[in-house]
N, CA, C and O of each residue as an XYZ file, in Angstrom:
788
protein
N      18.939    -49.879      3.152
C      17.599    -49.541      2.750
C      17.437    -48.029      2.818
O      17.862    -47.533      3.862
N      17.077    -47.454      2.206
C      16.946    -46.128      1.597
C      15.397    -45.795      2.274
O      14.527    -46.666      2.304
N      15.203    -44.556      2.756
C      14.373    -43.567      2.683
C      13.698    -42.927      2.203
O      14.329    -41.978      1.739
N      11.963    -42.808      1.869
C      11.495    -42.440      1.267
C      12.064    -40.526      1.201
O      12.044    -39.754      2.160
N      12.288    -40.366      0.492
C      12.383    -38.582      0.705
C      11.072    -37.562      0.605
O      10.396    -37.220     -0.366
N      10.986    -37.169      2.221
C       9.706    -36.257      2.692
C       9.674    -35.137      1.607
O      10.733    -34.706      1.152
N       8.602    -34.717      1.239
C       8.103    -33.682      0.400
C       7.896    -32.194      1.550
O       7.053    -32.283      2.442
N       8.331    -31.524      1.475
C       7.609    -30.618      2.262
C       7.187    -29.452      1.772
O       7.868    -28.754      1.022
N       5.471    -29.036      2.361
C       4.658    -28.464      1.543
C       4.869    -26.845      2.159
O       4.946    -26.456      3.325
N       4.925    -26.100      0.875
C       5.176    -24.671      0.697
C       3.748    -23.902      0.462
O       2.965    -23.982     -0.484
N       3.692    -23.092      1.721
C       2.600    -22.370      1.150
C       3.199    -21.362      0.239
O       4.297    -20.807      0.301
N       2.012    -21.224     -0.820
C       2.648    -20.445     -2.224
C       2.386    -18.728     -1.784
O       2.596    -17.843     -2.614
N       2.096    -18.543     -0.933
C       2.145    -16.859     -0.456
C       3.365    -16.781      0.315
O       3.750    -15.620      0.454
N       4.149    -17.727      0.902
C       5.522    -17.590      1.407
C       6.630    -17.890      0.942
O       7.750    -17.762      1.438
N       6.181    -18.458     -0.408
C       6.802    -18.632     -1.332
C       7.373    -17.479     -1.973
O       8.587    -17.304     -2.073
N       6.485    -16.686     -2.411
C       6.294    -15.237     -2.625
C       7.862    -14.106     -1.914
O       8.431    -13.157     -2.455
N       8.102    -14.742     -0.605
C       9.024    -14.249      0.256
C       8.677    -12.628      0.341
O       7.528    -12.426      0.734
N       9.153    -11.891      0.159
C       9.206    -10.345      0.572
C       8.171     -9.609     -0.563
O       7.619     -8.515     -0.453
N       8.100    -10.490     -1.588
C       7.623     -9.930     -3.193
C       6.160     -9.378     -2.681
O       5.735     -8.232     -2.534
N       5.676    -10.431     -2.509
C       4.125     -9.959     -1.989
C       3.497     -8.609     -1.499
O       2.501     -8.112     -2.026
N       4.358     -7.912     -0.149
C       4.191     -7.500      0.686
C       4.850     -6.185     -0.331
O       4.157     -5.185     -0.517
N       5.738     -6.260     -0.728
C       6.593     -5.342     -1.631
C       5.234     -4.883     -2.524
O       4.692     -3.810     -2.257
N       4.805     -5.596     -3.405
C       3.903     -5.064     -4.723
C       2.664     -4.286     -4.254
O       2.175     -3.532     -5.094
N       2.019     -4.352     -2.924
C       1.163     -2.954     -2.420
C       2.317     -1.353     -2.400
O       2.335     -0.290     -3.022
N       2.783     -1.712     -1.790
C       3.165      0.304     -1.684
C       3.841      0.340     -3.670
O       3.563      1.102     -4.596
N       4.558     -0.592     -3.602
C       5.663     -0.397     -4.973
C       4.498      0.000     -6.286
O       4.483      1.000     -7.004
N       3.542     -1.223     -6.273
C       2.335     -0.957     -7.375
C       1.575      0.473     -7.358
O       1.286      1.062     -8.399
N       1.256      1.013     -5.949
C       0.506      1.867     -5.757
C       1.441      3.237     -6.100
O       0.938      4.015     -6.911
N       2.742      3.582     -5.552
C       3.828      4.797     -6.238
C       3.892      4.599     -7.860
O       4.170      5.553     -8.585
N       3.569      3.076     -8.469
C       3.740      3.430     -9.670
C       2.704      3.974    -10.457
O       2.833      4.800    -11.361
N       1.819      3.525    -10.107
C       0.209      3.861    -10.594
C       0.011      5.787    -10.344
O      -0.816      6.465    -10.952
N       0.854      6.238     -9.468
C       1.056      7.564     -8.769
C       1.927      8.067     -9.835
O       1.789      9.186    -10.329
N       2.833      7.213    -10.184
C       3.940      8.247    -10.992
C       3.341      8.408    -12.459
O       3.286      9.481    -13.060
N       2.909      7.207    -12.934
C       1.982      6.879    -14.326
C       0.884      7.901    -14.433
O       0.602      8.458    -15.494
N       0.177      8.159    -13.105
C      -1.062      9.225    -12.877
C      -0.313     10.872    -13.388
O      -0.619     11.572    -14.354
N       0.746     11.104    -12.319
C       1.389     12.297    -12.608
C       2.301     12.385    -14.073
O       2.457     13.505    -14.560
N       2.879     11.230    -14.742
C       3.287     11.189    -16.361
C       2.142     11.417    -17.404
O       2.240     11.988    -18.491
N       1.031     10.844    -16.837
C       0.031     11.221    -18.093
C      -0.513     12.642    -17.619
O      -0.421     13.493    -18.503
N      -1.056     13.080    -16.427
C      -2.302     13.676    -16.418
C      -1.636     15.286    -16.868
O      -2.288     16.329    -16.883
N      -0.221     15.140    -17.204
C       0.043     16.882    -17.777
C       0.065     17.017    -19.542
O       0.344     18.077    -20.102
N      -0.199     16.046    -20.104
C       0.123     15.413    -21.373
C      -0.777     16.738    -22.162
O      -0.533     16.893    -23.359
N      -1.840     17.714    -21.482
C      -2.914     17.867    -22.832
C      -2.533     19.393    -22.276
O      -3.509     20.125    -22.439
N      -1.613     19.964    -21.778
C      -1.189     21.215    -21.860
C      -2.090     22.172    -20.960
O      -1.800     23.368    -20.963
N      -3.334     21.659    -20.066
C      -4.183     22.446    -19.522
C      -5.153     21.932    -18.560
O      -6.219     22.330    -18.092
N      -4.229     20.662    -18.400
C      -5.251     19.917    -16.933
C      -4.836     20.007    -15.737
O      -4.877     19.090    -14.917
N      -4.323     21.327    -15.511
C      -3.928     21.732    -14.001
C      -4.132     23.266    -13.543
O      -3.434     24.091    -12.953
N      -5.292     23.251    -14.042
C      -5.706     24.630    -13.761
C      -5.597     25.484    -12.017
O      -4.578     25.043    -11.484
N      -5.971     26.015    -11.522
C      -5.556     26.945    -10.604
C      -6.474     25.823     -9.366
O      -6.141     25.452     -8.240
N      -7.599     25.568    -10.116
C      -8.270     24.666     -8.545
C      -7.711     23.153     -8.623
O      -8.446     22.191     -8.399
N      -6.553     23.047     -8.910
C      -5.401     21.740     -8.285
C      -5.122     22.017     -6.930
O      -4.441     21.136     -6.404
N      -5.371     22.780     -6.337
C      -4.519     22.738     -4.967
C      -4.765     22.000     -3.666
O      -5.518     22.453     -2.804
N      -4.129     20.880     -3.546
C      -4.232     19.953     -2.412
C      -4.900     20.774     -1.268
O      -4.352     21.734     -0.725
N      -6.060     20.331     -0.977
C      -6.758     20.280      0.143
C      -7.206     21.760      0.491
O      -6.977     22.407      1.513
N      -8.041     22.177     -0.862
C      -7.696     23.884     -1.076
C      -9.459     24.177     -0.517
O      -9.883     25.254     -0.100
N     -10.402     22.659     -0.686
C     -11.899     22.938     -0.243
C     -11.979     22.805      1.478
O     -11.305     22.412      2.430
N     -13.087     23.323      1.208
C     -14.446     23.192      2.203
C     -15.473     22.637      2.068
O     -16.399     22.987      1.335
N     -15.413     21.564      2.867
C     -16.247     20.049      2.336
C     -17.672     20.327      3.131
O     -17.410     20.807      4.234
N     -18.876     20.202      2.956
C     -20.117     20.779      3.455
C     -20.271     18.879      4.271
O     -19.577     17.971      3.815
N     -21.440     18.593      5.657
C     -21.864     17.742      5.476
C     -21.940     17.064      4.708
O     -22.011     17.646      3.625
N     -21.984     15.553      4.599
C     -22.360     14.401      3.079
C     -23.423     13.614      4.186
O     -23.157     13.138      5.289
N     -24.715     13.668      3.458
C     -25.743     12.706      3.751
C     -25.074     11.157      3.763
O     -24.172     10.809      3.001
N     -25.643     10.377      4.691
C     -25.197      8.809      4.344
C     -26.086      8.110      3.693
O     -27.285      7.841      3.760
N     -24.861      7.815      2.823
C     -25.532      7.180      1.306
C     -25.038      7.969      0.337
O     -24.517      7.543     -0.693
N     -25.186      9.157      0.634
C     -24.942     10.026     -0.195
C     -23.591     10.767     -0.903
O     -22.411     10.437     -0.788
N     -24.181     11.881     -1.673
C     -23.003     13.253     -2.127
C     -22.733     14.019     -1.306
O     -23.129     13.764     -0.168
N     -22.089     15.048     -1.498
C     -21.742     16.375     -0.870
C     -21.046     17.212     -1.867
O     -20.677     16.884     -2.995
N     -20.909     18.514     -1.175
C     -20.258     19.404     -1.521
C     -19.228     19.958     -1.036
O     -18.998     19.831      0.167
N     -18.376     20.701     -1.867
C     -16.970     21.167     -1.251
C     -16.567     22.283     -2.226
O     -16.298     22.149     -3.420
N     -16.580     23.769     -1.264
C     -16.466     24.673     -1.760
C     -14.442     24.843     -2.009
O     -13.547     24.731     -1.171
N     -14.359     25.210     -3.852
C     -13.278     25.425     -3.955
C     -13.180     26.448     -4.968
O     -14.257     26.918     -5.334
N     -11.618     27.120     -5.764
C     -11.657     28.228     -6.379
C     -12.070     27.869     -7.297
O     -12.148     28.740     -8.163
N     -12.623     26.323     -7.736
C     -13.620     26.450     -9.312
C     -14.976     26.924     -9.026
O     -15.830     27.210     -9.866
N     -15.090     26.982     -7.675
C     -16.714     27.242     -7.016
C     -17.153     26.176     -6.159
O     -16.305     25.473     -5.610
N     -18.445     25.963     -5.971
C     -18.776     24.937     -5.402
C     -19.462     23.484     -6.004
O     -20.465     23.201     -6.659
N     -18.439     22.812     -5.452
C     -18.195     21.122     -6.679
C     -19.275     20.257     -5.577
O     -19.728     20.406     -4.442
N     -19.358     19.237     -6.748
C     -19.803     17.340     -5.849
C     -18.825     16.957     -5.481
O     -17.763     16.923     -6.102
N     -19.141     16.456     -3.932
C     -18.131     15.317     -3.892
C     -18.898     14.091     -4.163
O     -19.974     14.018     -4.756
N     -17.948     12.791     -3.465
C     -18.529     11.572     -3.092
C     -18.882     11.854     -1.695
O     -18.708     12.976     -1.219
N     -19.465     10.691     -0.892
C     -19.665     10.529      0.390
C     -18.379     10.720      1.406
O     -18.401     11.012      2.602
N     -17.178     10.446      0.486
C     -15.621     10.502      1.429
C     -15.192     12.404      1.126
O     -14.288     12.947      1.761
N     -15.889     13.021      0.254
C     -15.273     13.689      0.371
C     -14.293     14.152     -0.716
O     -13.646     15.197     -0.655
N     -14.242     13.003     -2.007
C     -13.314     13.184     -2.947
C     -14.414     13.693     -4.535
O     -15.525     13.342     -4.930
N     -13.314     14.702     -5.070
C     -13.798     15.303     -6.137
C     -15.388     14.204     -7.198
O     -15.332     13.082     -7.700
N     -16.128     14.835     -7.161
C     -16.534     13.941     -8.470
C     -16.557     14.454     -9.973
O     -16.850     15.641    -10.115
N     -16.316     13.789    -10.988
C     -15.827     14.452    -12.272
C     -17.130     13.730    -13.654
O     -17.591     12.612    -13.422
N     -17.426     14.217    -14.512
C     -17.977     13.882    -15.771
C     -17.099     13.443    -16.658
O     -15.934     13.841    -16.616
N     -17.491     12.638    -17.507
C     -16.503     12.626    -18.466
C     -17.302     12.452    -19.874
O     -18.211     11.647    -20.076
N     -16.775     13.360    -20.776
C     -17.152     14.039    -21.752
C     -17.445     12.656    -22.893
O     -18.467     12.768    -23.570
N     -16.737     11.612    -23.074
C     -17.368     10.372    -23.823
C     -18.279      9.877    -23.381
O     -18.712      9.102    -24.234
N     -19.083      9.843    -22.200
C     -20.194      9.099    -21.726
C     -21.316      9.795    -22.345
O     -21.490     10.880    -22.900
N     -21.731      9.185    -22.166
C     -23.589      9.980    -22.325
C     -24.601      9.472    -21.738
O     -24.619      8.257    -21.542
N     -25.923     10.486    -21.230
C     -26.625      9.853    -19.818
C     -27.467      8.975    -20.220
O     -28.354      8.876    -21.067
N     -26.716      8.016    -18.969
C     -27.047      7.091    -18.940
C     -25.919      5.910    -19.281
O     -25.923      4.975    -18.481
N     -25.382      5.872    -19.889
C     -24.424      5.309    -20.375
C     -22.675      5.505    -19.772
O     -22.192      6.637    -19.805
N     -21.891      4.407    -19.282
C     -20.818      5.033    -19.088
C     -19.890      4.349    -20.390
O     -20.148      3.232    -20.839
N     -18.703      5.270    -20.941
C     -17.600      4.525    -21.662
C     -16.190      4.490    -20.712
O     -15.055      4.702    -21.139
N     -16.535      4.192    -19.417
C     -15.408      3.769    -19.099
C     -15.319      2.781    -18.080
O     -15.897      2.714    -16.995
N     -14.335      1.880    -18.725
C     -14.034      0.446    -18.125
C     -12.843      0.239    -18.422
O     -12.141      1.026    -19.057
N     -12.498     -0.848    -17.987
C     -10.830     -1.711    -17.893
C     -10.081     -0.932    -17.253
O     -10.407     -0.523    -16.139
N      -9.097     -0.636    -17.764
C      -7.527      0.123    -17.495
C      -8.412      1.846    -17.014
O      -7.973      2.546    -16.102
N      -9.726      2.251    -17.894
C     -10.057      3.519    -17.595
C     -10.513      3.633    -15.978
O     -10.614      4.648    -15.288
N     -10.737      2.308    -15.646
C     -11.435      2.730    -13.905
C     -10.474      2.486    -13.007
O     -10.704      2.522    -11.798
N      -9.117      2.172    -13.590
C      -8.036      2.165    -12.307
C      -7.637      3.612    -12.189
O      -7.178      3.959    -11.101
N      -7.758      4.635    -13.284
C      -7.683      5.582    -12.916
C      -8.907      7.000    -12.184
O      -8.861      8.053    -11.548
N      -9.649      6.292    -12.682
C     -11.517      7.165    -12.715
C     -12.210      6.217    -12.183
O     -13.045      5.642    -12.880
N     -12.007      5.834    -10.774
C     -13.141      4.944    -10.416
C     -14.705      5.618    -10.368
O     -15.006      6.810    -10.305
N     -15.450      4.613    -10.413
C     -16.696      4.913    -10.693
C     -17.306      5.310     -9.119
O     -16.960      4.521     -8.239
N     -18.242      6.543     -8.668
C     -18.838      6.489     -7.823
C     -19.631      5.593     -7.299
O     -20.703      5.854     -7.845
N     -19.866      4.435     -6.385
C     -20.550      3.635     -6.023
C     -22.183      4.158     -5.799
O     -22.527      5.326     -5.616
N     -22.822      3.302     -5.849
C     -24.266      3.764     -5.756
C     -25.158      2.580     -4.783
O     -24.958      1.379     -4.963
N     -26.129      3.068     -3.771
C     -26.943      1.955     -3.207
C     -27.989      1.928     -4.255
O     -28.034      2.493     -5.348
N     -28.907      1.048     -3.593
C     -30.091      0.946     -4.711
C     -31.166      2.008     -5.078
O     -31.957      2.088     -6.018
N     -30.901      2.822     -3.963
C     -31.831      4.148     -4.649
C     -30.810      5.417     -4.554
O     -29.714      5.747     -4.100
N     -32.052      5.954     -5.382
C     -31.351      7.226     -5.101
C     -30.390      7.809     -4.302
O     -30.773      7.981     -3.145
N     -29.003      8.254     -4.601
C     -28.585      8.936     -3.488
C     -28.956     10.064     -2.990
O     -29.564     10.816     -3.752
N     -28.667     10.578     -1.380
C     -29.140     11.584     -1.118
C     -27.863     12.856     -1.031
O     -26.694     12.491     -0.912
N     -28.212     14.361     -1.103
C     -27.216     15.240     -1.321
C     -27.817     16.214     -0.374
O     -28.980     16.175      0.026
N     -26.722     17.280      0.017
C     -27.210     18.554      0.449
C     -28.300     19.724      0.035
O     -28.428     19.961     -1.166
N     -28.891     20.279      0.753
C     -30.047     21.364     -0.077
C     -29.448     21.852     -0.948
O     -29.810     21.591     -2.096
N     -28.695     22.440     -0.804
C     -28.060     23.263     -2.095
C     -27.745     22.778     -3.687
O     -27.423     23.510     -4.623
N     -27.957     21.181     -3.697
C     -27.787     20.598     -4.844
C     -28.915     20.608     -5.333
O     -29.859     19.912     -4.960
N     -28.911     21.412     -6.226
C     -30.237     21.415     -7.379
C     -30.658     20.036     -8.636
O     -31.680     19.468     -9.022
N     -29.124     19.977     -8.930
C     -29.058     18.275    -10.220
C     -29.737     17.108     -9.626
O     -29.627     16.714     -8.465
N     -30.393     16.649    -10.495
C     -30.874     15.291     -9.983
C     -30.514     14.497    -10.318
O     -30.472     14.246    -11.522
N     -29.893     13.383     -8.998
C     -29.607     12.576     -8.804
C     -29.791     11.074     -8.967
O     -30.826     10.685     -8.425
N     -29.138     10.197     -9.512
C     -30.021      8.777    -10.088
C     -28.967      7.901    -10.092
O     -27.967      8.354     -9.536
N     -28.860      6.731    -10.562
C     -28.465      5.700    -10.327
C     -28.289      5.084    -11.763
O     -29.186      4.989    -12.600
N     -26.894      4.656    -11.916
C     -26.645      3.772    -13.552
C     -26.423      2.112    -13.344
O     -25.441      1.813    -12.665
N     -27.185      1.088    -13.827
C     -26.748      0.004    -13.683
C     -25.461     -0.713    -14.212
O     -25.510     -1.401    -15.232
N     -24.649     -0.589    -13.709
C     -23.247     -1.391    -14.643
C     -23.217     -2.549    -14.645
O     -22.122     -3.064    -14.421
N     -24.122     -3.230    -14.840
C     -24.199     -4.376    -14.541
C     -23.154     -5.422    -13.903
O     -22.012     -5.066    -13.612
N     -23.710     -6.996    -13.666
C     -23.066     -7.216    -12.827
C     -23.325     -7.179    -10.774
O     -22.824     -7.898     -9.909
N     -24.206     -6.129    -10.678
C     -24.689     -6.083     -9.703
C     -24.127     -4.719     -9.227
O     -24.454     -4.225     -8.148
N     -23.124     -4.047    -10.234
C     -22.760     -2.849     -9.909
C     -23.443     -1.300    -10.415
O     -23.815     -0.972    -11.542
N     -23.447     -0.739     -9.509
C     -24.670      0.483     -9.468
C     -23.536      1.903     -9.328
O     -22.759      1.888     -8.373
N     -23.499      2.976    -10.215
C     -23.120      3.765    -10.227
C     -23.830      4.904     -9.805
O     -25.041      4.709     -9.902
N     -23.454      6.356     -9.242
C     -23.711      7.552     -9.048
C     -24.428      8.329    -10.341
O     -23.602      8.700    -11.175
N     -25.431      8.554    -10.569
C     -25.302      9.635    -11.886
C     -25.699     11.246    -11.179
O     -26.132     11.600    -10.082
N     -25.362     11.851    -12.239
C     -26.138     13.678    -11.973
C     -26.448     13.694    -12.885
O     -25.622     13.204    -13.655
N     -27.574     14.134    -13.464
C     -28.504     14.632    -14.704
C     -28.561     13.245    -15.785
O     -28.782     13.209    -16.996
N     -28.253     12.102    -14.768
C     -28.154     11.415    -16.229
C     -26.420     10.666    -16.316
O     -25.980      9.523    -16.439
N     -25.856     11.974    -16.179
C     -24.670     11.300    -16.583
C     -23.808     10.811    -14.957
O     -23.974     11.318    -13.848
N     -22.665      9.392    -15.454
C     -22.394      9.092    -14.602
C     -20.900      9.700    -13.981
O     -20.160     10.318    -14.748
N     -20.526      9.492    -12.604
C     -20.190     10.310    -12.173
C     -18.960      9.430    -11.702
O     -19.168      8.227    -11.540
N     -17.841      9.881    -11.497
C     -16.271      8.926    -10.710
C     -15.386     10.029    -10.114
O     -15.538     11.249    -10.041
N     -14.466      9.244     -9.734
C     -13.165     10.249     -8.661
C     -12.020      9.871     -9.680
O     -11.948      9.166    -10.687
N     -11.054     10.765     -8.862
C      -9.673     10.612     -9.567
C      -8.637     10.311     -8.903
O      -8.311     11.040     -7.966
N      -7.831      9.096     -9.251
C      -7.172      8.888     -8.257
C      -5.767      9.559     -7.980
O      -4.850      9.062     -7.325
N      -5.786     10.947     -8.690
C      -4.876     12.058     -8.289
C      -5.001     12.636     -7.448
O      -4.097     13.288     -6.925
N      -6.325     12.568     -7.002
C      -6.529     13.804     -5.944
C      -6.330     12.976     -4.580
O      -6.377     11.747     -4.621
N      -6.075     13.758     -3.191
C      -5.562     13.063     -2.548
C      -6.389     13.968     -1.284
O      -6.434     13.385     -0.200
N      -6.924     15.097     -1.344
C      -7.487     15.545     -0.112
C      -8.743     16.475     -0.657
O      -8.700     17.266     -1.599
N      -9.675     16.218      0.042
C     -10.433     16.959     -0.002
C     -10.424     18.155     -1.005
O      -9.339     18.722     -0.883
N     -11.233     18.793     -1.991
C     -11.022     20.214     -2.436
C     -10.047     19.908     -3.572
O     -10.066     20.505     -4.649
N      -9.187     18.924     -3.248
C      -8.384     18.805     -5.069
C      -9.067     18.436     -5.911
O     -10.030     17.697     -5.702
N      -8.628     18.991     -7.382
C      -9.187     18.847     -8.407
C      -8.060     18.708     -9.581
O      -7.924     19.269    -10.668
N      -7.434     17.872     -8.996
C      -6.411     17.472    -10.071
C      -6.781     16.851    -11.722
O      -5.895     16.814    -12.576
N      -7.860     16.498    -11.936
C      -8.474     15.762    -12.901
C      -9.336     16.999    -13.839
O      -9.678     16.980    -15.021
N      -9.440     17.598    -13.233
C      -9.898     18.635    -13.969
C      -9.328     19.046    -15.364
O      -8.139     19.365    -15.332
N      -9.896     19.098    -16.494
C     -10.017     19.387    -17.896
C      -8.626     18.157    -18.382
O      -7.929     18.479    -19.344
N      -8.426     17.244    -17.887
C      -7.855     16.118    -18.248
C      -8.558     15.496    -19.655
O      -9.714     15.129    -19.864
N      -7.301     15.537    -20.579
C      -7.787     14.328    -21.419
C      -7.126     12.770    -21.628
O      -6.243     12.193    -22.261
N      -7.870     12.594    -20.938
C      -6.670     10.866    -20.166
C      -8.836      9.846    -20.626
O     -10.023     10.105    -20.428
N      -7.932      8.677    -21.310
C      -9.275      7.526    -21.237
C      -9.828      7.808    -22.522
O     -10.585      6.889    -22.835
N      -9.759      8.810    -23.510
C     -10.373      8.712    -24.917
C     -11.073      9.992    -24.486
O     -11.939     10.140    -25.349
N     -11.150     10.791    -23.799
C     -11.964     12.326    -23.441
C     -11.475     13.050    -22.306
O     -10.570     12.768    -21.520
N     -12.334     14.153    -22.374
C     -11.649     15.633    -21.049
C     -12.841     15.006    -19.938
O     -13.953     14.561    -20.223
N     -12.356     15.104    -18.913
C     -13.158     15.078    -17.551
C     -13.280     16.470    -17.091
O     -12.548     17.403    -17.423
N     -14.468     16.515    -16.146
C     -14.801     17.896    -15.570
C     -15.557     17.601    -14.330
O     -16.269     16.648    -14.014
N     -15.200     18.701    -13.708
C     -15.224     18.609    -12.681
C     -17.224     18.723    -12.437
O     -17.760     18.516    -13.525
N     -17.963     18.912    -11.634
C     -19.305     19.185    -11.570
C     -20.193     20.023    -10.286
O     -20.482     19.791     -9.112
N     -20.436     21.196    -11.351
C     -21.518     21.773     -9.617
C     -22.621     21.390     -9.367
O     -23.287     20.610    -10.048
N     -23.014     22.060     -8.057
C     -24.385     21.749     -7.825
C     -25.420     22.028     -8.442
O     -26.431     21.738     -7.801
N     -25.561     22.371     -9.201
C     -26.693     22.622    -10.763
C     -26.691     21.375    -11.449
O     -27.684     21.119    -12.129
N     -25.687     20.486    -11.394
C     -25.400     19.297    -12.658
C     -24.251     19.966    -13.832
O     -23.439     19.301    -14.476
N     -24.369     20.872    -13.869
C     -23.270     21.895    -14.748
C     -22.014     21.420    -14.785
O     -21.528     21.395    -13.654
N     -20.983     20.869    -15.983
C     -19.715     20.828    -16.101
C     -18.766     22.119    -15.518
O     -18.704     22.957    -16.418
N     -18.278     22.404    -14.747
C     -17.759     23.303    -14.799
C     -16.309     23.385    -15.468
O     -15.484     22.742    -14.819
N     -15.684     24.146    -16.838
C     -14.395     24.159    -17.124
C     -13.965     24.843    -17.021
O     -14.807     25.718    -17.220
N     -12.808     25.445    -16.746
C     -11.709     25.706    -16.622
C     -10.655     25.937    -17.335
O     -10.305     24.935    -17.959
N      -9.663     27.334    -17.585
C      -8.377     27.220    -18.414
C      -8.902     27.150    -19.939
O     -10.096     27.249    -20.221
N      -8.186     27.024    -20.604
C      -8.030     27.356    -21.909
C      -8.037     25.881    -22.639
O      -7.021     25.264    -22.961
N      -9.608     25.377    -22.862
C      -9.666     24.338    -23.857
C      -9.900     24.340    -25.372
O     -10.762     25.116    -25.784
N      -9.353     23.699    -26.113
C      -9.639     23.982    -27.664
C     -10.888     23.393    -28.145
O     -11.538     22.457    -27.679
N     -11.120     24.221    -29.298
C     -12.863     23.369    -29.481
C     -12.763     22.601    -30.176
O     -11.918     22.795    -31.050
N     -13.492     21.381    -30.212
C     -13.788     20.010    -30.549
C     -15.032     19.495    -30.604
O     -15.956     20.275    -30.368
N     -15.363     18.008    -30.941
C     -16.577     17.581    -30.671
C     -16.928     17.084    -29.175
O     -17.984     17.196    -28.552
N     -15.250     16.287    -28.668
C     -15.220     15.936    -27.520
C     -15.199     16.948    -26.466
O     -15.419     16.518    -25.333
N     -14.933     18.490    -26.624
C     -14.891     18.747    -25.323
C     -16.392     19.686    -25.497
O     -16.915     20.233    -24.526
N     -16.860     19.745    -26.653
C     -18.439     20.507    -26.516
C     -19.513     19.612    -26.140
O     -20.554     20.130    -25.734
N     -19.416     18.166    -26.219
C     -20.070     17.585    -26.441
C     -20.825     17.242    -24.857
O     -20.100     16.903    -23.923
N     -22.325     17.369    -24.675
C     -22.380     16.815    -23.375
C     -22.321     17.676    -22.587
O     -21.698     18.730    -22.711
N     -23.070     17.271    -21.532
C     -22.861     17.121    -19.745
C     -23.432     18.805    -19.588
O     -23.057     19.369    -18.561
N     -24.080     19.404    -20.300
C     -24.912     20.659    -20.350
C     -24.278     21.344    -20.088
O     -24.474     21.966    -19.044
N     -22.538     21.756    -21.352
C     -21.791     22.665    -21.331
C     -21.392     23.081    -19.975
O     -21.422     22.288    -19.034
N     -20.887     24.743    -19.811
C     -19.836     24.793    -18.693
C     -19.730     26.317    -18.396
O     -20.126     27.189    -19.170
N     -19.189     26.521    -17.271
C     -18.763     27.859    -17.414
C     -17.950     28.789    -18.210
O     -17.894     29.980    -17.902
């Protein structure tokens, strides 16, 4: 008489064996190397204020922005501390970037009101619904994200990037694009965000 033959149950994450645990660091260096293959592509998105950890980050209200003085002048951050950038296809009020564009440009998070910023920030500050239940950062209107090049404080690696269908820029405390380096004229890089230095 024969034996039923026991089944034995596999959890499907150990199944996985080493793979799992592997695809955080492995995914994240590639997304790093993909970041550093595109972001030199437009001949002028690494202007002089790239330099790792080159600011001076002011207080950040909680909830809020801040500032961080660097050689483009004095920029927004987020609440952590990381660059915040415009991007030249949006328009206020409106963002055009989603999918594949926010693994690289995440969007500044937003509570339900207003965020709050340092005195020195003159731009006013507001809030974009992305729907969904998701609430973005704006300045003047337009909405506002990080880059996931930059890695410390004061970098501005994203700066005059044309990565996502437009140039990103960096932003002062006025609301002002600030650019940088030698851009060619267009519709996309005049367009918006109340010009630049």
């Amino acid at each position: 008489m024969s034996t039923p033959t026991q089944r034995r149950h596999v959890d499907p994450t150990s199944a996985l064996g080493g793979r799992r645990h592997l695809f955080g660091p492995v995914g994240a260096a590639a997304v790093l190397l993909a970041v550093s293959a595109c972001g030199g592509g437009s001949g002028y998105g690494s202007p002089s204020g790239g330099n790792p950890g080159s600011g001076t980050a002011s207080s950040t209200p909680a909830g809020g922005i801040g500032t961080t003085s660097t050689s483009l002048g004095t920029i927004l951050t987020d609440s952590a501390g990381k660059t915040l950038y415009a991007f030249a296809a949006d328009s206020p009020g409106t963002s055009r970037c989603s999918g594949q564009c926010l693994v690289y440009w995440p969007f500044d998070p937003a509570e339900s009101s207003a965020p709050k910023a340092p005195a020195d920030v003159t731009a006013a500050l507001g809030i974009l619904d992305r729907g969904n239940g998701a609430k973005q950062v704006t300045v003047d209107g337009w909405p506002m994200y990080t880059y996931v090049g930059d890695q410390s404080t004061g970098d501005t690696t994203g700066e005059g990037k044309n990565l996502s269908g437009g140039l990103w820029w960096v932003v002062g405390t006025d609301g002002h694009w600030i650019k940088s380096g030698s851009v060619p004229s267009s519709p996309s890089t005049t367009s918006g965000g109340r010009g630049g230095y």
